[in-house]
Amino acid sequence: MYQEKEMQKVLKQVFGFEQFRPNQKEIIDAVMSGKDCLAVLPTGAGKSLTFQIPALLKNGVTFVISPLVSLMKDQVDQLRKLGISAAYINSSLNFVELRRTLAMTANQKFKLVYIAPERIHTRSFQFVYNHLLKKQSIALLAVDEAHCLSHWGHDFRPSYRQIKELRKYNNIPVLAVTATATQKVRDDITRELKFDNKALLQIGILDRPNLKYSVKQVLKKENSLIEFLKDKHEKKGIIFCSTRKSVEIVYSLCRKFNPNVGSYHGGLSDSDRKRVQENFCKNNLKWIIATNAFGMGVNLPDLRFVLHFEMPGSMEQYIQETGRAGRDGKKAECLMLYSLSDRKIHEFFIANSQPDSFVTQHLMDFFNRQEYPLDLTDQELRDNLSSISEKLEGRKLLRYLQLLEDLSMISWVTKGNIKSYSLNDKFDLSKLPLGILDNNTNEAKRKLDLMEGFCLQSTCLRASLQHYFQTNPTICGNCSHCLDEHQIRIDSAGPVAQEIYAALKTHPMRYGISTIAELLCGGRSQALFDRNLHGCDHYGVLSDYSQIEIKEFITKLVHKGAISRSNDDFPKIGLPKIRNQLI
Ligand code: ADP
Ligand code: MG
């Protein structure tokens, strides 16, 4: 392995760690030998180290593209504490700081420079980048949270598409890392970044055997919450809610029987949020009731539970949030209290998160007509846009500005309460990709559907998480669904299974799980009559069981490989070509 001793030395002497975590060595080795690499490892697996160590071992500057201003600052602060020269370039810098940082970057005063994707495009950065390129002084391009590159990811950022510009005319290795990437997202990343066939794809195990997943469909969530928490006074955990309002409700409920709880949401001041986070990390608080604003950068090994008071908006979010539990490898519980109405709030979020194209166009038109540099306070900007100013109240203005920045239309530096804007070259009204806005909405809805499907299904939860992220699913035997007593014991050779196989032999790959289950249970839906299935020999042979039980049973057989399922939008089931020994 390439420079193994060197790698080990940096790990120990600079970062103070004794040994590499799984996958880290393989990734660093690939990067050191000049290969591109996509690493998909769970949150907390230690992905940052996989670009930080090569950055120290290689000559030149490593650029890290990162989507979150707050994360960049945390990482840079941490690196500086370790004595590593690092900096960040994003919209939180004022004009003087930005100039200084760019100049020092050009003079190779930093080993690592974190950069916001929307800054890649700026002339000043391009100048520095090309200067370093000429001097062959760029060590590596690291793309953190690489799923932001893909439409199919849960957090698509158009500006991530600019990363590929940095690859032009050079062979600087690229390391893309993310915690959540389905096959589609992985394909998008490797295509977008133009990985060649030598690239390494390192996928860590997303399965977390020490977590017990449960989904409970309940009407009165408060009762289930109290029931769950009653023996957990000494255990540390997070309770996630979808809205600030539910954070407040749950918080006051929990306060009644545990004084050591804190609440956390975007409506609190920065200092309050910091204080709550610190108290939680120092163990002064046992439970945190929070919106998903909480947790970025919090890395506590000993969380014993994560409770979702409401369903999150996507499987990616769910896996990220539950992934915070049990990092120490000891047992931890992940409970979701689900009700059918949880969906509504996410539909509302989706409808409101997408900027209105009329307002966007209006803003672009305004910026197109100005002289630059343009210095304005937010209020002055609103005053200039009086016809749409009510649509730009509060934080909405910032969201629109960020969209324009993200689309590389404008950029700005802050000076006190003034923003000093500049207009980018590519600015063109006809290029406003309104399609992206619509696509985002559809994609968000699709993800919500999948999340809801997860809550409603009756099969093994851990297996479906694995299935979703396309690792090989196995039935866990430990989640609420596997442990539920009313379920039929899975016996792939028993009489129930034999009836199912017989039906599939008659109707190979023609129907989905629901139809076959209904047929066997003797259902009375119109669809069954339309297909003339009520007259078939298999009709009603398993009428002692409910359709849900049989559906679940079939799904388990699918997971076991005893039944195969097609891959289309409406998957059909049948017997596998080679019937394996399980049958
Ligand atoms: P990720 O980006 O994969 O979510 P991070 O890079 O933020 O994870 O790392 C999570 C934590 O694990 C950090 O506190 C980091 O210092 C720690 N860590 C990373 N690698 C190691 C290692 N080899 N040994 C011990 N701790 C490590
Ligand atoms: Mg990370």
Coordinates of C-alpha atoms and ligand atoms in Angstrom, one line a residue:
M1 CA 0.0 0.0 0.0
Y2 CA 1.2 3.5 -0.9
Q3 CA 3.2 5.1 1.8
E4 CA 1.4 3.2 4.5
K5 CA 3.9 4.3 7.1
E6 CA 3.5 8.0 6.2
M7 CA -0.3 7.7 6.4
Q8 CA -0.1 6.1 9.8
K9 CA 2.3 8.7 11.0
V10 CA 0.1 11.6 10.1
L11 CA -2.9 9.9 11.6
K12 CA -1.2 9.5 14.9
Q13 CA 1.0 12.6 15.1
V14 CA -1.3 15.2 13.6
F15 CA -4.8 13.9 14.4
G16 CA -3.9 11.8 17.5
F17 CA -5.7 8.7 16.4
E18 CA -4.3 5.2 16.8
Q19 CA -5.7 3.4 13.8
F20 CA -7.7 4.0 10.7
R21 CA -11.4 3.3 10.7
P22 CA -12.8 0.9 8.1
N23 CA -12.5 2.1 4.5
Q24 CA -10.3 5.1 5.3
K25 CA -7.0 3.5 4.3
E26 CA -8.3 2.2 1.0
I27 CA -9.6 5.7 0.1
I28 CA -6.5 7.5 1.1
D29 CA -4.4 5.0 -0.8
A30 CA -6.4 5.5 -4.0
V31 CA -6.2 9.3 -3.7
M32 CA -2.5 9.2 -3.1
S33 CA -1.9 7.1 -6.2
G34 CA -3.8 9.7 -8.2
K35 CA -7.1 7.9 -8.7
D36 CA -10.5 9.5 -8.6
C37 CA -12.7 8.1 -5.8
L38 CA -16.3 8.1 -4.7
A39 CA -16.7 7.1 -1.1
V40 CA -20.2 6.4 0.3
L41 CA -19.8 6.0 4.1
P42 CA -22.3 6.6 6.8
T43 CA -22.4 9.8 8.8
G44 CA -19.7 9.8 11.5
A45 CA -17.5 7.2 9.6
G46 CA -14.7 9.8 9.3
K47 CA -14.9 10.9 5.7
S48 CA -13.1 14.2 6.4
L49 CA -9.9 12.5 7.3
T50 CA -9.9 10.8 3.8
F51 CA -9.2 14.2 2.2
Q52 CA -7.4 15.8 5.1
I53 CA -4.6 13.3 5.2
P54 CA -3.8 13.3 1.5
A55 CA -3.9 17.1 1.7
L56 CA -1.1 17.0 4.2
L57 CA 0.9 14.3 2.4
K58 CA 0.7 15.8 -1.0
N59 CA 2.4 18.9 -2.3
G60 CA 0.2 21.9 -3.1
V61 CA -3.3 23.1 -2.1
T62 CA -6.3 20.8 -1.6
F63 CA -9.7 22.4 -2.4
V64 CA -12.7 21.1 -0.5
I65 CA -16.1 22.0 -1.9
S66 CA -18.6 22.1 0.9
P67 CA -22.2 23.2 0.9
L68 CA -22.6 24.5 4.4
V69 CA -21.1 27.7 5.6
S70 CA -21.3 26.6 9.3
L71 CA -19.7 23.3 8.6
M72 CA -16.8 24.9 6.8
K73 CA -16.0 27.2 9.7
D74 CA -16.2 24.2 12.2
Q75 CA -13.8 22.2 10.1
V76 CA -11.4 25.0 9.5
D77 CA -11.4 25.9 13.2
Q78 CA -10.6 22.2 14.1
L79 CA -7.8 22.0 11.6
R80 CA -6.2 25.2 12.9
K81 CA -6.3 23.8 16.4
L82 CA -4.3 20.9 15.1
G83 CA -1.8 23.3 13.7
I84 CA -2.8 22.8 10.1
S85 CA -3.0 25.9 7.9
A86 CA -6.6 26.0 6.5
A87 CA -9.1 28.6 5.3
Y88 CA -12.5 29.0 3.8
I89 CA -14.0 31.1 1.0
N90 CA -17.7 31.8 1.3
S91 CA -20.3 34.6 1.7
S92 CA -19.6 35.1 5.4
L93 CA -16.2 36.8 4.6
N94 CA -16.1 40.5 4.2
F95 CA -14.4 42.1 1.3
V96 CA -11.0 42.5 3.0
E97 CA -11.0 39.0 4.4
L98 CA -11.9 37.6 1.0
R99 CA -9.1 39.4 -0.7
R100 CA -6.6 38.3 1.9
T101 CA -7.7 34.7 1.8
L102 CA -7.5 34.6 -2.0
A103 CA -4.0 36.1 -2.0
M104 CA -2.8 33.7 0.7
T105 CA -4.3 30.8 -1.2
A106 CA -2.5 31.9 -4.4
N107 CA 0.8 32.0 -2.4
Q108 CA 0.2 28.5 -1.1
K109 CA -0.1 29.6 2.5
F110 CA -2.8 27.0 3.2
K111 CA -2.8 23.2 2.8
L112 CA -6.6 23.1 2.7
V113 CA -9.0 25.6 1.4
Y114 CA -12.8 25.1 1.8
I115 CA -14.9 26.7 -0.8
A116 CA -18.6 27.2 -1.2
P117 CA -19.7 25.9 -4.7
E118 CA -21.3 29.1 -5.7
R119 CA -17.8 30.8 -5.3
I120 CA -16.1 28.6 -7.9
H121 CA -17.4 30.6 -10.7
T122 CA -16.2 34.0 -9.4
R123 CA -13.5 35.7 -11.4
S124 CA -11.3 36.2 -8.4
F125 CA -11.3 32.5 -7.5
Q126 CA -10.9 31.4 -11.1
F127 CA -7.8 33.6 -11.3
V128 CA -6.2 32.0 -8.2
Y129 CA -7.2 28.5 -9.3
N130 CA -5.6 28.9 -12.8
H131 CA -2.5 30.5 -11.2
L132 CA -2.1 27.4 -9.0
L133 CA -2.9 25.1 -11.9
K134 CA -0.1 26.6 -14.0
K135 CA 2.3 26.0 -11.1
Q136 CA 1.0 22.4 -10.7
S137 CA 0.3 23.2 -7.1
I138 CA -3.2 21.8 -6.7
A139 CA -3.1 18.5 -4.8
L140 CA -6.7 17.4 -4.8
L141 CA -10.3 18.4 -5.3
A142 CA -12.5 17.0 -2.5
V143 CA -16.2 17.2 -2.9
D144 CA -17.9 16.9 0.5
E145 CA -21.7 16.0 0.6
A146 CA -21.3 15.0 -3.1
H147 CA -25.0 13.9 -3.3
C148 CA -25.7 17.7 -3.8
L149 CA -24.5 17.2 -7.3
S150 CA -27.4 15.1 -8.3
H151 CA -31.1 15.8 -9.0
W152 CA -31.8 12.5 -7.5
G153 CA -30.1 13.5 -4.2
H154 CA -32.1 14.9 -1.4
D155 CA -30.4 18.3 -1.5
F156 CA -29.6 19.2 -5.1
R157 CA -27.5 22.3 -5.4
P158 CA -27.3 23.7 -9.0
S159 CA -23.9 25.3 -8.1
Y160 CA -22.4 21.9 -7.5
R161 CA -22.6 21.5 -11.3
Q162 CA -19.8 24.0 -11.6
I163 CA -17.3 21.6 -9.9
K164 CA -16.8 20.0 -13.3
E165 CA -15.3 23.2 -14.6
L166 CA -12.5 22.7 -12.1
R167 CA -11.6 19.4 -13.8
K168 CA -11.1 20.9 -17.3
Y169 CA -7.6 20.4 -18.8
N170 CA -6.0 18.8 -15.8
N171 CA -5.7 15.5 -14.1
I172 CA -6.0 16.5 -10.5
P173 CA -7.6 13.7 -8.6
V174 CA -11.1 14.1 -7.3
L175 CA -12.4 12.6 -4.1
A176 CA -16.2 12.8 -3.7
V177 CA -17.7 11.8 -0.4
T178 CA -21.3 11.4 0.8
A179 CA -23.3 9.5 3.4
T180 CA -26.3 8.7 1.3
A181 CA -26.2 7.8 -2.3
T182 CA -28.6 5.5 -4.2
Q183 CA -27.4 4.0 -7.4
K184 CA -28.8 6.8 -9.5
V185 CA -27.0 9.4 -7.4
R186 CA -23.7 7.5 -7.6
D187 CA -24.1 7.3 -11.4
D188 CA -24.8 11.0 -11.6
I189 CA -21.7 11.9 -9.4
T190 CA -19.3 9.7 -11.4
R191 CA -20.6 10.9 -14.7
E192 CA -20.8 14.6 -13.8
L193 CA -17.2 14.5 -12.4
K194 CA -16.0 12.5 -15.4
F195 CA -14.5 9.6 -13.4
D196 CA -12.6 7.2 -15.5
N197 CA -12.7 3.4 -15.2
K198 CA -9.7 3.4 -12.8
A199 CA -11.7 5.3 -10.2
L200 CA -12.3 3.6 -6.9
L201 CA -15.8 3.2 -5.6
Q202 CA -15.7 2.6 -1.9
I203 CA -19.0 1.9 -0.3
G204 CA -19.1 1.4 3.4
I205 CA -21.7 -0.7 5.1
L206 CA -24.9 1.3 5.7
D207 CA -26.4 -1.4 7.8
R208 CA -26.4 -0.6 11.5
P209 CA -27.0 -3.9 13.4
N210 CA -26.9 -2.3 16.8
L211 CA -29.9 -0.1 16.0
K212 CA -33.4 -1.3 16.7
Y213 CA -35.7 0.4 14.2
S214 CA -39.4 0.8 15.1
V215 CA -42.3 2.5 13.4
K216 CA -45.5 2.8 15.4
Q217 CA -48.6 4.1 13.8
V218 CA -50.5 6.0 16.5
L219 CA -53.2 8.5 17.0
K220 CA -52.2 9.9 20.3
K221 CA -48.5 10.4 20.0
E222 CA -48.1 12.0 23.4
N223 CA -49.0 8.8 25.2
S224 CA -46.6 6.7 23.2
L225 CA -43.9 9.3 23.7
I226 CA -44.3 9.2 27.5
E227 CA -44.4 5.5 27.4
F228 CA -41.2 5.3 25.5
L229 CA -39.4 7.8 27.6
K230 CA -40.5 6.7 31.0
D231 CA -37.4 4.5 31.7
K232 CA -34.9 6.7 29.8
H233 CA -34.1 9.5 32.3
E234 CA -30.5 8.5 32.4
K235 CA -30.2 7.8 28.7
K236 CA -29.1 10.4 26.1
G237 CA -31.2 10.9 23.1
I238 CA -32.7 13.3 20.5
I239 CA -36.3 13.8 19.7
F240 CA -36.8 15.1 16.2
C241 CA -39.9 17.1 15.3
S242 CA -40.9 18.6 11.9
T243 CA -41.8 22.0 13.1
R244 CA -40.9 24.6 15.8
K245 CA -44.4 24.3 17.1
S246 CA -44.1 20.6 17.8
V247 CA -40.7 21.1 19.3
E248 CA -42.3 23.5 21.8
I249 CA -45.2 21.1 22.6
V250 CA -43.0 18.1 23.1
Y251 CA -40.5 20.2 25.1
S252 CA -43.1 21.3 27.6
L253 CA -44.4 17.8 27.8
C254 CA -40.9 16.3 28.5
R255 CA -40.0 19.0 31.0
K256 CA -42.8 17.8 33.3
F257 CA -40.9 14.6 34.0
N258 CA -37.3 15.4 33.2
P259 CA -35.7 18.7 34.0
N260 CA -32.6 17.9 31.9
V261 CA -34.0 18.6 28.5
G262 CA -33.3 21.3 26.0
S263 CA -34.9 22.5 22.8
Y264 CA -33.3 23.5 19.6
H265 CA -34.7 25.0 16.4
G266 CA -34.0 27.7 13.8
G267 CA -36.0 30.3 15.6
L268 CA -33.6 30.5 18.6
S269 CA -30.7 33.0 18.6
D270 CA -27.3 31.7 17.6
S271 CA -26.0 32.0 21.2
D272 CA -29.0 30.0 22.6
R273 CA -28.5 27.3 20.1
K274 CA -24.8 27.1 20.8
R275 CA -25.5 26.9 24.6
V276 CA -28.0 24.1 24.2
Q277 CA -25.7 22.2 21.9
E278 CA -22.8 22.6 24.3
N279 CA -24.8 21.5 27.3
F280 CA -25.9 18.5 25.5
C281 CA -22.4 17.6 24.6
K282 CA -21.2 18.1 28.1
N283 CA -23.9 15.8 29.4
N284 CA -25.8 18.6 31.3
L285 CA -28.8 17.9 29.2
K286 CA -30.0 14.3 28.6
W287 CA -32.6 14.9 25.9
I288 CA -32.8 17.4 23.1
I289 CA -36.0 18.2 21.3
A290 CA -35.1 19.6 18.0
T291 CA -36.0 20.3 14.4
N292 CA -33.6 18.9 11.7
A293 CA -31.6 22.2 12.2
F294 CA -29.9 20.2 15.0
G295 CA -27.1 17.8 14.7
M296 CA -24.8 19.0 11.9
G297 CA -21.4 18.8 13.4
V298 CA -22.6 17.1 16.6
N299 CA -20.9 13.8 17.0
L300 CA -21.7 12.1 20.2
P301 CA -20.9 8.4 20.4
D302 CA -23.3 7.5 23.2
L303 CA -26.8 8.5 22.0
R304 CA -29.1 5.7 23.2
F305 CA -32.1 6.7 21.2
V306 CA -33.4 8.9 18.4
L307 CA -37.2 9.4 18.5
H308 CA -39.0 10.8 15.5
F309 CA -42.2 12.5 16.8
E310 CA -43.1 13.0 13.2
M311 CA -42.1 11.3 10.0
P312 CA -39.2 13.1 8.2
G313 CA -39.5 14.2 4.6
S314 CA -37.2 11.6 3.0
M315 CA -35.5 8.3 3.7
E316 CA -32.1 10.1 3.4
Q317 CA -33.1 12.4 6.2
Y318 CA -34.4 9.5 8.2
I319 CA -31.2 7.5 7.8
Q320 CA -29.0 10.5 8.6
E321 CA -31.0 11.3 11.8
T322 CA -31.3 7.8 13.1
G323 CA -27.6 7.3 12.2
R324 CA -26.7 9.5 15.1
A325 CA -27.7 6.9 17.5
G326 CA -25.3 4.2 18.9
R327 CA -22.1 5.4 17.2
D328 CA -20.2 3.6 19.9
G329 CA -21.6 0.3 18.5
K330 CA -23.7 -0.4 21.6
K331 CA -27.4 -1.0 21.3
A332 CA -29.6 2.0 20.6
E333 CA -33.3 2.5 19.7
C334 CA -34.8 4.5 16.8
L335 CA -38.5 4.9 17.2
M336 CA -40.8 6.8 14.8
L337 CA -44.3 7.8 15.9
Y338 CA -46.2 8.0 12.6
S339 CA -49.6 9.2 11.7
L340 CA -51.2 9.6 8.3
S341 CA -51.3 13.4 8.8
D342 CA -47.5 13.7 9.1
R343 CA -47.4 14.0 5.3
K344 CA -49.3 17.3 5.3
I345 CA -46.6 19.3 6.8
H346 CA -44.0 18.1 4.3
E347 CA -46.3 18.9 1.4
F348 CA -46.6 22.3 2.8
F349 CA -42.8 22.6 3.1
I350 CA -42.4 21.4 -0.5
A351 CA -44.9 23.9 -1.8
N352 CA -43.2 26.7 0.0
S353 CA -39.6 25.9 -0.4
Q354 CA -39.5 26.6 -4.1
P355 CA -39.1 30.2 -5.1
D356 CA -41.7 31.7 -7.3
S357 CA -40.4 32.1 -10.8
F358 CA -42.1 35.5 -11.3
V359 CA -40.3 36.9 -8.3
T360 CA -37.0 35.3 -9.4
Q361 CA -37.3 36.8 -12.9
H362 CA -38.2 40.2 -11.4
L363 CA -35.1 40.2 -9.2
M364 CA -32.9 39.1 -12.1
D365 CA -34.2 41.8 -14.2
F366 CA -33.4 44.3 -11.5
F367 CA -29.8 43.1 -11.2
N368 CA -29.4 43.2 -14.9
R369 CA -30.2 46.9 -15.0
Q370 CA -27.8 48.0 -12.3
E371 CA -24.3 49.5 -12.4
Y372 CA -21.6 47.6 -10.5
P373 CA -20.3 47.4 -7.9
L374 CA -23.6 47.8 -6.2
D375 CA -23.9 48.4 -2.5
L376 CA -27.3 48.0 -0.9
T377 CA -28.8 47.1 2.5
D378 CA -31.5 44.5 2.3
Q379 CA -34.1 47.2 3.1
E380 CA -32.8 49.4 0.2
L381 CA -33.1 46.4 -2.1
R382 CA -36.7 45.8 -1.0
D383 CA -37.5 49.5 -1.5
N384 CA -36.2 49.3 -5.0
L385 CA -38.4 46.4 -5.7
S386 CA -41.6 47.9 -4.3
S387 CA -43.9 45.9 -6.6
I388 CA -42.8 42.6 -5.2
S389 CA -41.4 43.8 -1.9
E390 CA -44.1 42.0 0.2
K391 CA -42.9 38.7 -1.3
L392 CA -39.4 39.5 0.0
E393 CA -40.2 40.0 3.6
G394 CA -38.1 38.4 6.4
R395 CA -35.8 35.6 5.4
K396 CA -37.5 35.2 2.0
L397 CA -35.2 37.8 0.4
L398 CA -32.1 35.8 1.5
R399 CA -33.6 32.7 0.0
Y400 CA -34.0 34.4 -3.4
L401 CA -30.6 35.9 -3.3
Q402 CA -29.1 32.5 -2.4
L403 CA -30.9 31.0 -5.4
L404 CA -29.5 33.6 -7.7
E405 CA -26.0 33.0 -6.2
D406 CA -26.5 29.3 -6.5
L407 CA -27.4 29.7 -10.2
S408 CA -24.2 31.8 -10.6
M409 CA -26.1 34.9 -11.5
I410 CA -24.8 37.2 -8.8
S411 CA -22.4 37.1 -5.9
W412 CA -21.8 39.4 -3.0
V413 CA -19.6 40.2 -0.1
T414 CA -21.0 41.6 3.2
K415 CA -19.9 44.8 4.8
G416 CA -21.8 45.3 8.0
N417 CA -25.5 45.4 7.0
I418 CA -24.6 46.3 3.4
K419 CA -24.2 43.7 0.7
S420 CA -21.8 44.6 -2.1
Y421 CA -23.1 42.8 -5.2
S422 CA -21.4 41.8 -8.4
L423 CA -22.9 40.4 -11.6
N424 CA -21.4 37.2 -13.1
D425 CA -20.6 36.9 -16.8
K426 CA -23.0 34.1 -17.6
F427 CA -26.0 36.2 -16.6
D428 CA -28.8 35.7 -19.1
L429 CA -32.5 35.9 -18.5
S430 CA -33.3 33.1 -20.8
K431 CA -31.1 30.8 -18.9
L432 CA -33.2 30.9 -15.7
P433 CA -33.6 27.1 -15.3
L434 CA -37.2 27.2 -14.2
G435 CA -37.3 23.5 -15.0
I436 CA -34.9 22.9 -12.1
L437 CA -37.5 24.4 -9.7
D438 CA -40.2 22.1 -11.0
N439 CA -38.0 19.1 -11.0
N440 CA -37.0 19.7 -7.4
T441 CA -40.6 19.8 -6.4
N442 CA -41.4 16.5 -8.2
E443 CA -38.4 14.8 -6.8
A444 CA -39.2 16.0 -3.2
K445 CA -42.7 14.5 -3.6
R446 CA -41.3 11.2 -4.8
K447 CA -39.1 11.0 -1.8
L448 CA -41.9 11.8 0.5
D449 CA -43.9 9.0 -1.0
L450 CA -41.1 6.6 -0.5
M451 CA -40.7 7.7 3.1
E452 CA -44.4 7.2 3.7
G453 CA -44.2 3.8 2.1
F454 CA -41.5 2.9 4.6
C455 CA -43.8 3.8 7.5
L456 CA -46.8 1.9 6.1
Q457 CA -45.1 -1.3 5.0
S458 CA -45.1 -4.3 7.2
T459 CA -41.8 -5.9 6.4
C460 CA -38.4 -5.7 8.0
L461 CA -37.4 -2.1 8.4
R462 CA -33.7 -2.6 8.4
A463 CA -33.9 -4.7 5.3
S464 CA -35.9 -2.0 3.5
L465 CA -33.4 0.7 4.4
Q466 CA -30.7 -1.4 2.9
H467 CA -32.8 -2.1 -0.1
Y468 CA -33.4 1.6 -0.6
F469 CA -29.7 2.3 -0.6
Q470 CA -29.1 -0.7 -2.7
T471 CA -27.0 -2.8 -0.5
N472 CA -27.9 -6.4 -0.1
P473 CA -30.9 -6.7 2.3
T474 CA -31.2 -9.2 5.0
I475 CA -34.1 -9.6 7.5
C476 CA -32.8 -8.2 10.8
G477 CA -35.0 -10.1 13.2
N478 CA -34.8 -7.1 15.6
C479 CA -37.0 -4.3 14.3
S480 CA -40.5 -3.6 15.4
H481 CA -41.8 -5.4 12.3
C482 CA -39.7 -8.5 12.7
L483 CA -40.6 -8.8 16.4
D484 CA -44.3 -8.2 16.0
E485 CA -46.1 -11.3 17.4
H486 CA -49.1 -11.2 15.1
Q487 CA -46.9 -11.9 12.1
I488 CA -46.6 -15.3 10.6
R489 CA -43.4 -17.1 11.2
I490 CA -41.4 -17.0 8.0
D491 CA -40.9 -20.6 6.7
S492 CA -40.0 -20.6 3.1
A493 CA -40.7 -24.3 2.7
G494 CA -44.0 -24.4 4.8
P495 CA -47.5 -24.8 3.5
V496 CA -48.2 -21.1 3.2
A497 CA -45.1 -20.6 1.0
Q498 CA -46.1 -23.6 -1.1
E499 CA -49.5 -22.0 -1.9
I500 CA -47.8 -18.8 -3.0
Y501 CA -45.3 -20.6 -5.2
A502 CA -48.1 -22.6 -6.8
A503 CA -50.0 -19.3 -7.6
L504 CA -46.8 -17.8 -9.1
K505 CA -46.3 -20.9 -11.2
T506 CA -49.7 -20.3 -12.8
H507 CA -49.2 -16.5 -13.1
P508 CA -45.4 -16.0 -13.6
M509 CA -44.3 -12.4 -13.5
R510 CA -47.7 -11.0 -14.3
Y511 CA -48.9 -9.4 -11.1
G512 CA -47.5 -7.5 -8.1
I513 CA -47.5 -8.5 -4.5
S514 CA -50.8 -6.9 -3.7
T515 CA -52.7 -8.7 -6.4
I516 CA -51.3 -12.1 -5.6
A517 CA -52.0 -11.6 -1.9
E518 CA -55.5 -10.6 -2.6
L519 CA -56.0 -13.5 -4.9
L520 CA -54.8 -16.0 -2.3
C521 CA -56.8 -14.4 0.5
G522 CA -60.0 -14.3 -1.7
G523 CA -60.3 -10.6 -1.9
R524 CA -63.3 -8.9 -3.5
S525 CA -61.8 -5.9 -5.3
Q526 CA -63.0 -4.8 -8.7
A527 CA -59.4 -5.2 -10.0
L528 CA -59.5 -8.9 -9.2
F529 CA -62.8 -9.4 -11.0
D530 CA -61.6 -7.4 -14.0
R531 CA -58.7 -9.7 -14.4
N532 CA -60.9 -12.7 -14.0
L533 CA -58.9 -14.0 -11.0
H534 CA -61.8 -14.8 -8.7
G535 CA -62.4 -18.0 -10.8
C536 CA -58.8 -19.1 -10.6
D537 CA -57.8 -22.3 -8.6
H538 CA -55.7 -20.4 -6.2
Y539 CA -58.5 -18.0 -5.3
G540 CA -59.1 -17.9 -1.5
V541 CA -56.8 -20.8 -0.6
L542 CA -55.2 -18.7 2.2
S543 CA -58.4 -17.0 3.4
D544 CA -57.5 -17.8 7.0
Y545 CA -54.9 -15.0 6.8
S546 CA -55.3 -11.3 6.2
Q547 CA -54.1 -9.7 3.0
I548 CA -51.6 -7.7 5.0
E549 CA -50.1 -10.8 6.5
I550 CA -49.7 -12.5 3.2
K551 CA -48.3 -9.4 1.6
E552 CA -45.7 -9.2 4.3
F553 CA -45.0 -12.9 4.0
I554 CA -44.4 -12.6 0.2
T555 CA -42.2 -9.5 0.7
K556 CA -40.1 -11.5 3.1
L557 CA -39.8 -14.3 0.6
V558 CA -38.7 -11.7 -1.9
H559 CA -36.0 -10.5 0.5
K560 CA -34.9 -14.1 1.0
G561 CA -34.6 -14.6 -2.7
A562 CA -37.2 -17.3 -2.8
I563 CA -39.4 -15.1 -5.0
S564 CA -38.1 -12.6 -7.6
R565 CA -39.4 -9.2 -8.2
S566 CA -39.0 -7.2 -11.4
N567 CA -37.5 -3.7 -11.3
D568 CA -40.1 -1.6 -13.1
D569 CA -42.4 1.1 -11.7
F570 CA -45.0 -1.5 -10.9
P571 CA -42.9 -4.5 -9.9
K572 CA -44.2 -8.0 -10.7
I573 CA -43.3 -11.1 -8.9
G574 CA -42.6 -14.7 -10.0
L575 CA -40.5 -17.7 -9.2
P576 CA -36.7 -17.2 -9.7
K577 CA -35.2 -18.8 -12.7
I578 CA -33.0 -20.9 -10.6
R579 CA -35.0 -21.9 -7.6
N580 CA -32.5 -21.7 -4.8
Q581 CA -32.0 -24.0 -1.8
L582 CA -34.1 -21.8 0.4
I583 CA -37.3 -23.2 -1.1
Ligands
ADP1 P1 -18.3 12.1 8.4 O1 -17.9 13.3 7.6 O2 -18.0 10.8 7.8 O3 -19.7 12.2 8.9 P2 -16.3 13.1 10.2 O4 -15.2 13.2 9.2 O5 -16.9 14.3 10.6 O6 -17.4 12.0 9.7 O7 -15.7 12.3 11.4 C1 -16.5 12.0 12.6 C2 -15.6 11.9 13.8 O8 -14.8 10.7 13.8 C3 -14.7 13.1 14.0 O9 -14.8 13.5 15.3 C4 -13.4 12.5 13.6 O10 -12.3 13.2 14.3 C5 -13.5 11.1 14.1 N1 -12.5 10.2 13.4 C6 -12.3 10.1 12.1 N2 -11.4 9.1 11.8 C7 -11.0 8.6 13.0 C8 -10.1 7.5 13.4 N3 -9.4 6.9 12.4 N4 -10.0 7.2 14.7 C9 -10.7 7.9 15.6 N5 -11.6 8.9 15.3 C10 -11.8 9.2 14.0
MG2 MG -18.8 15.0 6.8

